[in-house]
XYZ file of C-alpha atoms in Angstrom:
627
model
C 36.990 12.135 -26.203
C 34.039 14.540 -26.420
C 32.514 13.188 -29.651
C 29.891 11.302 -27.685
C 28.706 14.506 -26.001
C 28.328 16.230 -29.373
C 26.610 13.249 -31.005
C 24.063 12.955 -28.208
C 23.498 16.678 -27.781
C 24.868 16.653 -24.246
C 27.346 19.516 -24.454
C 24.953 22.030 -22.909
C 22.905 19.904 -20.533
C 22.002 16.299 -19.737
C 18.648 14.543 -19.531
C 16.582 16.271 -16.828
C 15.836 14.203 -13.723
C 14.039 16.681 -11.517
C 16.637 19.286 -10.465
C 19.474 17.047 -11.659
C 20.955 16.142 -15.050
C 21.800 12.632 -16.142
C 24.495 11.857 -18.703
C 24.108 8.380 -20.142
C 27.533 8.038 -21.725
C 30.347 5.468 -21.599
C 32.906 6.748 -24.124
C 33.513 10.157 -22.546
C 36.364 10.706 -20.120
C 36.213 12.550 -16.822
C 38.559 15.095 -18.416
C 36.034 15.769 -21.183
C 33.243 16.114 -18.637
C 35.372 18.701 -16.869
C 36.022 20.555 -20.161
C 32.288 20.981 -20.759
C 31.681 21.971 -17.125
C 29.598 18.875 -16.434
C 31.720 18.066 -13.377
C 33.704 20.325 -11.074
C 36.733 22.141 -12.453
C 39.600 20.529 -10.575
C 42.621 18.325 -11.206
C 41.556 14.688 -11.548
C 45.088 13.384 -12.103
C 45.341 9.993 -13.776
C 41.603 9.447 -13.238
C 40.931 12.060 -15.916
C 41.098 9.352 -18.603
C 38.526 7.100 -16.919
C 35.136 6.746 -18.590
C 32.040 6.442 -16.358
C 28.951 4.909 -17.970
C 26.538 7.325 -16.370
C 26.779 10.466 -14.268
C 23.993 12.224 -12.369
C 25.003 15.769 -11.465
C 23.571 18.794 -9.715
C 24.603 21.853 -11.780
C 22.192 24.389 -10.363
C 25.185 26.194 -8.861
C 27.706 26.251 -11.707
C 30.472 27.241 -9.278
C 29.757 24.300 -7.020
C 28.827 21.355 -9.242
C 28.300 18.117 -7.314
C 28.127 14.539 -8.561
C 25.111 12.802 -7.081
C 25.690 9.355 -8.585
C 27.962 7.433 -10.927
C 26.593 4.420 -12.795
C 28.545 1.412 -14.045
C 26.575 -0.561 -16.639
C 27.753 -4.065 -17.481
C 26.571 -6.624 -20.041
C 24.879 -9.617 -18.371
C 27.808 -11.958 -19.041
C 30.036 -9.644 -16.960
C 27.540 -9.484 -14.107
C 26.394 -13.049 -13.513
C 28.476 -14.100 -10.481
C 29.153 -12.509 -7.101
C 32.838 -12.115 -8.014
C 32.014 -10.236 -11.227
C 29.558 -7.990 -9.407
C 32.140 -7.197 -6.743
C 34.697 -6.362 -9.450
C 32.190 -4.028 -11.119
C 31.502 -2.309 -7.779
C 35.220 -1.801 -7.174
C 35.715 -0.420 -10.687
C 32.860 2.041 -10.307
C 33.931 3.272 -6.873
C 37.682 3.469 -7.431
C 37.759 4.687 -11.049
C 34.930 7.223 -10.969
C 33.138 7.742 -7.655
C 36.123 8.633 -5.510
C 37.749 10.967 -8.075
C 34.428 12.721 -8.693
C 33.362 12.793 -5.054
C 30.104 11.024 -5.881
C 27.622 10.499 -3.071
C 26.187 7.296 -4.579
C 27.213 4.485 -6.920
C 24.975 2.267 -9.007
C 26.182 -0.923 -10.659
C 23.799 -2.756 -12.968
C 23.232 -4.927 -16.003
C 19.819 -3.177 -16.369
C 18.155 -6.178 -14.715
C 19.930 -6.405 -11.357
C 20.639 -3.098 -9.602
C 23.201 -2.701 -6.809
C 23.397 0.612 -4.946
C 26.706 1.320 -3.168
C 27.922 3.919 -0.672
C 31.226 5.312 -2.002
C 31.450 7.825 0.845
C 32.796 5.228 3.275
C 36.555 5.135 3.873
C 38.882 2.623 2.215
C 37.511 -0.768 1.177
C 34.336 -0.031 3.141
C 33.360 2.204 0.213
C 32.364 -0.983 -1.630
C 29.544 -1.572 0.874
C 26.134 -2.251 -0.628
C 23.354 0.090 0.514
C 20.695 -1.755 2.484
C 16.968 -1.151 2.708
C 15.358 -0.408 6.052
C 14.799 -4.149 6.613
C 18.435 -5.134 6.026
C 18.142 -6.453 2.453
C 20.180 -4.924 -0.404
C 18.496 -2.013 -2.155
C 17.712 -3.149 -5.716
C 15.360 -0.426 -6.930
C 16.048 0.485 -10.578
C 17.223 3.937 -11.659
C 14.480 5.147 -13.990
C 15.179 8.345 -15.855
C 13.504 8.035 -19.254
C 9.790 8.398 -18.464
C 7.744 10.713 -16.282
C 6.430 8.020 -13.937
C 9.892 6.519 -13.535
C 11.497 9.894 -12.810
C 8.987 10.561 -10.050
C 9.839 7.233 -8.406
C 13.566 7.836 -8.864
C 13.407 11.295 -7.294
C 11.704 9.861 -4.202
C 14.425 7.227 -3.979
C 17.239 9.762 -4.455
C 15.755 12.011 -1.792
C 15.730 9.128 0.664
C 19.274 8.060 -0.263
C 20.743 11.556 -0.011
C 19.070 11.979 3.366
C 20.132 8.661 4.901
C 23.399 7.568 3.238
C 26.397 9.234 4.873
C 30.122 8.548 5.435
C 29.000 6.621 8.541
C 25.805 4.884 7.361
C 24.831 2.641 4.425
C 21.336 1.585 5.483
C 18.103 3.442 4.837
C 16.444 4.671 8.004
C 12.927 3.470 8.695
C 10.499 6.365 8.501
C 8.053 6.941 11.298
C 4.648 5.640 10.355
C 1.367 5.149 12.127
C 0.778 1.845 13.873
C -2.832 1.488 15.024
C -2.164 -1.711 17.007
C -3.326 -0.180 20.291
C -6.427 1.134 18.542
C -7.057 -2.378 17.204
C -6.706 -3.871 20.686
C -9.113 -1.382 22.233
C -11.689 -1.900 19.501
C -11.338 -5.674 19.658
C -11.875 -5.708 23.399
C -14.949 -3.511 22.995
C -16.448 -5.743 20.290
C -15.565 -8.969 22.086
C -17.055 -7.895 25.408
C -20.271 -6.866 23.667
C -20.652 -9.800 21.303
C -18.654 -12.705 22.738
C -17.637 -13.625 19.188
C -14.376 -15.325 18.209
C -11.419 -12.969 17.752
C -11.410 -13.552 13.974
C -15.041 -12.371 13.766
C -14.142 -9.346 15.888
C -11.236 -8.702 13.546
C -13.651 -8.678 10.593
C -15.639 -5.936 12.312
C -12.509 -3.911 13.053
C -11.229 -4.195 9.472
C -14.567 -3.188 7.948
C -14.683 -0.105 10.164
C -11.017 0.559 9.407
C -11.726 0.505 5.662
C -14.737 2.779 6.109
C -12.505 5.369 7.804
C -9.605 4.729 5.403
C -11.708 5.220 2.249
C -13.252 8.332 3.778
C -9.822 9.780 4.557
C -8.787 9.148 0.935
C -11.834 11.011 -0.356
C -13.258 7.915 -2.036
C -16.391 8.074 0.116
C -18.127 11.422 -0.206
C -21.641 11.235 -1.632
C -23.660 8.397 -3.116
C -25.620 8.631 -6.391
C -28.491 10.330 -4.595
C -26.222 13.028 -3.199
C -26.335 11.656 0.354
C -23.096 12.098 2.306
C -21.535 8.690 3.004
C -18.238 9.638 4.630
C -17.090 8.593 8.070
C -17.865 12.090 9.327
C -21.390 11.898 7.900
C -22.091 8.661 9.771
C -20.541 9.932 12.989
C -22.751 13.027 12.834
C -25.871 10.851 13.135
C -27.517 10.340 16.489
C -25.801 7.763 18.660
C -28.641 5.296 18.178
C -28.816 5.866 14.415
C -25.244 5.697 13.101
C -25.093 1.891 12.679
C -28.490 1.834 10.976
C -27.294 4.580 8.598
C -24.101 2.670 7.890
C -25.961 -0.562 7.062
C -28.717 1.011 5.001
C -26.771 3.675 3.102
C -22.986 3.470 3.405
C -22.347 -0.251 3.246
C -24.391 -0.871 0.063
C -22.570 2.040 -1.586
C -19.143 0.611 -0.704
C -20.166 -2.765 -2.121
C -21.346 -1.024 -5.260
C -18.012 0.771 -5.631
C -16.078 -2.438 -4.909
C -18.377 -5.240 -6.099
C -17.695 -8.776 -4.830
C -16.489 -11.668 -6.924
C -19.700 -13.384 -8.089
C -18.143 -16.844 -7.770
C -17.251 -16.633 -4.067
C -19.037 -13.430 -2.894
C -15.884 -11.960 -1.361
C -15.096 -8.251 -1.470
C -13.253 -5.751 0.715
C -16.338 -5.555 2.947
C -15.811 -8.546 5.154
C -18.723 -8.635 7.539
C -19.408 -7.420 11.018
C -20.758 -8.982 14.192
C -22.713 -5.803 14.909
C -26.449 -5.857 14.223
C -28.359 -2.580 13.714
C -31.484 -4.278 15.088
C -29.757 -4.552 18.471
C -30.025 -1.204 20.229
C -26.799 -1.668 22.200
C -24.852 -2.328 19.000
C -25.729 1.127 17.675
C -24.173 2.715 20.757
C -21.213 0.342 20.461
C -20.611 1.280 16.817
C -20.723 4.975 17.685
C -18.154 4.382 20.434
C -15.869 2.524 18.019
C -16.168 5.328 15.473
C -15.174 7.839 18.157
C -12.059 5.733 18.829
C -11.131 5.929 15.148
C -11.830 9.661 15.039
C -9.571 10.256 18.038
C -6.776 8.264 16.379
C -6.729 10.624 13.394
C -6.257 10.102 9.637
C -5.390 6.556 8.556
C -2.573 7.364 6.167
C 1.057 6.260 6.135
C 0.243 3.036 7.958
C 3.218 0.906 8.998
C 3.366 -1.995 6.478
C 4.061 -4.406 9.326
C 0.793 -3.392 10.969
C -1.367 -4.810 8.197
C 0.087 -8.289 8.420
C 0.725 -8.383 12.155
C -2.773 -7.125 12.856
C -4.304 -10.194 11.260
C -1.883 -12.522 13.002
C -2.401 -10.727 16.304
C -6.165 -11.335 16.159
C -6.123 -14.726 14.546
C -3.612 -16.260 16.916
C -6.259 -15.795 19.613
C -8.804 -17.762 17.639
C -9.231 -21.484 18.131
C -10.861 -21.841 14.706
C -7.581 -21.610 12.835
C -6.214 -24.782 14.405
C -8.925 -26.882 12.835
C -7.377 -26.301 9.421
C -3.784 -25.981 10.561
C -3.457 -22.302 9.597
C -0.260 -20.700 10.823
C 0.158 -17.247 9.320
C 3.669 -16.506 8.135
C 5.572 -13.744 9.965
C 6.419 -10.920 7.590
C 10.196 -11.312 8.049
C 9.940 -14.858 6.722
C 7.669 -13.754 3.871
C 10.248 -11.115 2.907
C 13.071 -13.646 2.983
C 11.256 -16.108 0.711
C 10.303 -13.360 -1.746
C 13.950 -12.258 -1.801
C 15.131 -15.841 -2.352
C 12.837 -16.172 -5.361
C 14.572 -13.319 -7.262
C 11.195 -12.644 -8.809
C 12.444 -9.313 -10.113
C 13.946 -11.362 -12.961
C 10.596 -12.835 -14.047
C 9.449 -11.728 -17.507
C 6.202 -9.860 -18.040
C 3.256 -12.223 -18.123
C 4.781 -14.706 -15.667
C 2.370 -16.295 -13.191
C 2.991 -16.129 -9.437
C 0.720 -18.139 -7.153
C 0.025 -18.966 -3.519
C -2.456 -21.848 -3.083
C -2.822 -21.141 0.656
C -2.696 -17.363 0.528
C -4.149 -16.460 3.938
C -4.186 -12.652 4.125
C -2.075 -12.368 0.971
C 1.453 -11.761 2.255
C 3.344 -13.660 -0.457
C 1.252 -12.079 -3.219
C 1.420 -8.513 -1.893
C 4.962 -8.283 -0.497
C 6.605 -8.066 -3.972
C 4.941 -4.737 -4.755
C 6.673 -3.034 -1.816
C 10.314 -3.560 -2.809
C 10.807 -6.183 -5.488
C 8.419 -5.186 -8.278
C 6.836 -1.809 -7.408
C 6.227 -0.992 -11.093
C 4.157 -4.069 -11.896
C 0.884 -2.233 -11.388
C 0.018 0.645 -13.715
C -3.036 2.618 -14.809
C -3.509 3.213 -18.502
C -6.609 4.931 -19.857
C -8.507 4.231 -16.651
C -7.635 0.527 -16.570
C -5.528 -1.035 -13.820
C -3.066 -3.545 -15.246
C -0.282 -5.695 -13.814
C 2.867 -6.947 -15.530
C 2.660 -10.313 -13.748
C -0.337 -12.526 -13.058
C -0.482 -12.719 -9.246
C -3.052 -15.116 -7.803
C -3.850 -16.577 -4.411
C -6.532 -18.905 -3.126
C -7.576 -20.091 0.302
C -10.250 -22.270 1.844
C -10.967 -19.673 4.524
C -13.353 -17.051 3.153
C -12.500 -14.629 5.962
C -8.825 -14.488 5.111
C -9.504 -13.984 1.386
C -11.678 -10.983 2.243
C -8.891 -9.671 4.463
C -6.379 -10.250 1.654
C -8.469 -8.025 -0.617
C -8.639 -5.339 2.059
C -4.881 -5.670 2.496
C -4.402 -5.284 -1.263
C -6.488 -2.131 -1.328
C -4.197 -0.534 1.261
C -1.030 -1.728 -0.520
C -2.164 -0.432 -3.904
C -3.238 2.910 -2.541
C 0.140 3.401 -0.881
C 1.799 2.456 -4.165
C -0.224 4.466 -6.662
C -3.284 6.049 -5.073
C -6.884 5.168 -5.828
C -7.705 8.184 -7.954
C -6.254 7.155 -11.316
C -8.919 4.544 -12.044
C -12.515 3.977 -10.889
C -12.949 1.848 -7.728
C -14.519 -0.889 -9.851
C -11.167 -1.361 -11.614
C -9.471 -1.995 -8.299
C -12.242 -4.397 -7.305
C -11.772 -6.257 -10.596
C -8.076 -6.718 -9.821
C -8.767 -7.748 -6.210
C -11.255 -10.360 -7.432
C -8.895 -11.642 -10.108
C -6.037 -11.893 -7.597
C -7.636 -13.580 -4.596
C -10.201 -16.361 -4.667
C -11.977 -18.212 -1.894
C -12.426 -21.977 -2.294
C -14.656 -22.351 0.772
C -17.417 -24.032 -1.258
C -15.244 -27.134 -1.742
C -14.523 -29.715 0.944
C -10.918 -29.772 -0.275
C -10.530 -26.017 -0.496
C -7.601 -25.050 -2.735
C -6.768 -28.732 -3.169
C -9.784 -28.969 -5.468
C -7.923 -26.841 -8.032
C -5.850 -29.215 -10.160
C -3.505 -26.978 -12.141
C -0.871 -28.555 -14.375
C 2.255 -26.663 -15.406
C 0.646 -23.230 -15.020
C 2.884 -21.285 -12.639
C 6.342 -19.790 -12.985
C 6.699 -19.231 -9.254
C 4.885 -20.526 -6.183
C 5.439 -18.996 -2.756
C 3.396 -20.529 0.038
C 2.968 -21.740 3.574
C 0.362 -24.527 3.276
C -1.659 -25.689 6.291
C -0.089 -28.386 8.488
C -2.527 -30.994 9.748
C -2.618 -34.792 9.821
C -5.899 -35.424 11.651
C -8.775 -35.728 9.191
C -6.550 -36.170 6.120
C -8.091 -39.611 5.566
C -11.427 -37.927 4.821
C -9.795 -35.810 2.132
C -8.216 -38.900 0.626
C -11.554 -40.694 0.541
C -13.063 -37.710 -1.266
C -10.153 -37.707 -3.728
C -10.492 -41.433 -4.322
C -14.156 -41.032 -5.261
C -13.290 -38.520 -7.998
C -11.681 -39.796 -11.173
C -10.016 -36.482 -12.020
C -8.730 -35.912 -8.477
C -7.401 -39.450 -8.069
C -5.563 -39.073 -11.389
C -4.011 -35.852 -10.096
C -3.116 -36.833 -6.528
C -1.151 -40.037 -7.036
C 1.321 -39.727 -4.164
C -1.024 -38.752 -1.321
C 1.394 -38.341 1.549
C 0.463 -38.343 5.216
C -0.830 -34.839 5.969
C -2.675 -32.077 4.167
C 0.707 -30.429 3.631
C 1.813 -33.473 1.603
C -1.166 -33.063 -0.709
C -0.252 -29.397 -1.102
C 3.377 -30.215 -1.969
C 2.197 -32.632 -4.651
C -0.227 -30.013 -5.985
C 2.451 -27.297 -6.009
C 4.891 -29.404 -7.985
C 2.297 -30.491 -10.535
C 1.223 -26.872 -10.953
C 4.744 -25.611 -11.701
C 5.843 -25.044 -15.267
C 8.981 -26.815 -16.392
C 11.789 -24.717 -14.975
C 9.376 -23.031 -12.555
C 10.393 -22.434 -8.948
C 8.693 -23.011 -5.615
C 9.521 -21.850 -2.107
C 7.391 -23.799 0.336
C 7.272 -23.941 4.130
C 6.862 -27.520 5.313
C 6.807 -29.207 8.737
C 9.569 -31.588 9.723
C 7.266 -34.593 9.211
C 7.671 -34.373 5.436
C 11.440 -34.669 5.829
C 11.466 -37.723 8.089
C 8.116 -39.569 8.220
C 8.398 -43.063 6.844
C 4.922 -42.695 5.376
C 6.149 -39.743 3.303
C 9.059 -41.565 1.630
C 7.008 -41.743 -1.575
C 6.493 -37.996 -1.465
C 10.213 -37.373 -0.998
C 10.881 -39.630 -3.970
C 8.326 -37.642 -5.998
C 10.123 -34.404 -5.084
C 13.503 -35.792 -6.169
C 12.064 -37.184 -9.415
C 10.244 -34.006 -10.441
C 12.454 -31.268 -8.991
C 15.946 -30.046 -8.343
C 16.383 -29.254 -4.647
C 18.107 -25.870 -4.483
C 17.995 -25.311 -0.752
C 16.603 -26.393 2.608
C 16.369 -23.667 5.245
C 15.772 -24.672 8.854
C 13.507 -22.252 10.727
C 13.582 -22.083 14.516
C 10.850 -23.532 16.671
C 8.226 -20.941 17.585
C 8.938 -19.032 14.383
C 5.155 -19.035 13.904
C 2.807 -17.358 16.330
C 0.549 -20.280 17.134
C 2.713 -23.388 16.951
C 6.085 -24.630 18.107
C 6.253 -27.063 15.192
C 9.679 -27.400 13.564
C 9.557 -26.121 9.977
C 11.731 -25.740 6.887
C 11.687 -23.728 3.683
C 12.119 -25.955 0.632
C 13.528 -24.221 -2.456
C 12.656 -26.294 -5.541
C 13.013 -25.979 -9.314
C 10.790 -28.135 -11.530
C 12.860 -30.275 -13.876
C 12.343 -29.752 -17.575
C 12.554 -33.514 -17.984
C 11.897 -36.080 -15.260
C 15.006 -37.919 -16.462
C 17.265 -34.976 -15.589
C 19.697 -35.866 -12.808
C 20.710 -33.354 -10.156
C 24.468 -33.182 -9.695
C 24.757 -29.861 -7.849
C 24.719 -29.789 -4.094
C 21.948 -28.431 -1.874
C 22.439 -25.315 0.216
C 21.296 -25.619 3.810
C 21.089 -22.876 6.399
C 20.077 -23.018 10.066
C 18.162 -19.885 10.990
C 18.214 -19.228 14.730
C 16.960 -15.615 14.735
C 14.184 -14.218 12.565
C 14.290 -10.529 13.488
C 11.796 -10.851 16.324
C 11.795 -12.661 19.631
C 10.201 -16.100 19.511
C 7.906 -15.496 22.457
C 4.464 -13.942 22.684
C 5.897 -10.404 22.693
C 7.607 -10.569 19.288
C 9.991 -7.716 20.064
C 12.540 -6.711 17.421
C 15.712 -8.809 17.590
C 18.720 -9.815 15.424
C 17.877 -11.416 12.088
C 19.673 -14.268 10.278
C 17.361 -14.109 7.268
C 19.182 -11.409 5.224
C 22.447 -13.354 5.493
C 20.667 -16.568 4.525
C 19.163 -14.884 1.453
C 22.517 -13.375 0.436
C 24.299 -16.727 0.656
C 21.476 -18.506 -1.189
C 21.747 -16.008 -4.054
C 25.539 -16.364 -4.153
C 25.180 -20.133 -4.225
C 22.610 -20.043 -7.034
C 24.751 -17.640 -9.084
C 27.982 -19.622 -8.900
C 27.517 -23.082 -7.405
C 30.938 -24.544 -8.381
C 32.847 -21.750 -6.646
C 30.576 -21.143 -3.678
C 32.268 -21.320 -0.286
C 30.190 -20.590 2.772
C 31.639 -17.998 5.178
C 29.055 -18.869 7.846
C 28.941 -21.856 10.213
C 25.141 -21.775 9.813
C 25.417 -22.477 6.096
C 26.612 -25.649 4.418
C 26.317 -27.244 0.986
C 25.481 -30.939 1.068
C 25.769 -33.399 -1.812
C 22.359 -34.157 -3.255
C 22.839 -37.812 -2.342
C 22.192 -36.776 1.272
C 18.595 -36.092 0.210
C 17.713 -39.451 -1.265
C 14.258 -40.578 -0.108
C 15.581 -43.226 2.287
C 18.394 -41.035 3.680
């Protein structure tokens, strides 16, 4: 029973994971672990013959050894349905966790990770641990490399702090939310300039980044030794600080983070303030004082970054001309979760052809794929190829600024020169503002493994786009369906851009589902794709429109002759985690349940039975083009 411990050199100590020791075993009984003082010296009864696959222990006090976690590791074929996963959870909890008094359980096939709270009483001890936002925690347990151990220790610290016999959900940490600061600054800029809210937002974000980069220590001195920090600018005379910023600081930031030469977008996104206007110098100094009073810009609430843009842009009339409706973060999260992108292989391509401020491209790095980005020998690399494009130059610039904040929170900006980060920003987000068609001018064919997007919804003016397409031989050969609205062109583009077997999760307005003029588009969808799911979103789910919308979950067929026989999961979302009025207060959320049922359905379609009246599986014949 103890041969494995001898063979692996584990009789004295396990693999170090910070203050803990990890035993990656599988053939060693609990009784043998007790014999070698790896677990507490007590009577384990009949459980003494059970063999855990992995044990993480705290042996710093040899008289009071505690089991932090027990791992159950299954081959993929024993972990590919909800029923098999539930059986593995029960085995781990009942056979090992309860006898050993483990605080945590981890069940995995080394691809999918399920964290469980075995401290709960009875059958409740099989409860999956949830993240702060209500989705299952799926972070991997990394114990074999230095970077992975650091991430794992942070996770364990959070789990041991939050998971108790009465709680299985991580508690949201208090973070800074500068929304009130943003409102005050916006009002100040707007009253002085009279510009549109989106232009005022650009000014706020540029000043925000100036302070943010200064707080990080990125902005200290330029090549000439001149101080270029926020404090240096604020120390200038009231009527000189904006001039100093424009002449000295701003060029240095653009040199550190050079723009993309093809679209001239960088993290510096423009300002409505003009140093030649005397009043603007005083205004800029006042804004800087507001930022100084707020304090350091670290540990920013992730929701702030996305909601800030929506908060400003929903006040702007300009967005309605192109049908831009920025996706609430709860919906972005749900679609990213539905995609199961954690299963994508390295090198896969993920794309958003209407990226806005980058939510679908950036959300995965927070929970789903936090290890995609790495720095090796001063170069910033990413395991997947994330890309996003948008017709609106302003939002692409904001997406790059958003990415800077995300990446710094993930890994810091000190491991590689700023130019490396700028290179990745420029490779990730691209503005297509120089084309009449915007992103529709990009005619990709079978390039993407996954597309996540919320394309613009607009019918008025689509005829002009179609005329432009008709005049181009390459575009007319690409856009053959040409449905009614711009969104129809985007759906056609998305499908043509998917690789065979690639997946798309697309928000569409109800017109696509019922307009007679879009019957050809619906036929195109059925011919080229399997329809995995249709999720109904509530009216007013988006900040600036009450339009009825759906999420289409599609898989590109490997052969157009393939016939779909499986049903289509539908779910009616009535609550999105925030009130559907102008206040957007926190409220109940159907989206985690929808995602869970969608994953169950995808994993085991023949045996799926919906436990919710909001969820139903329809035969695919209900989705024929004329239905």
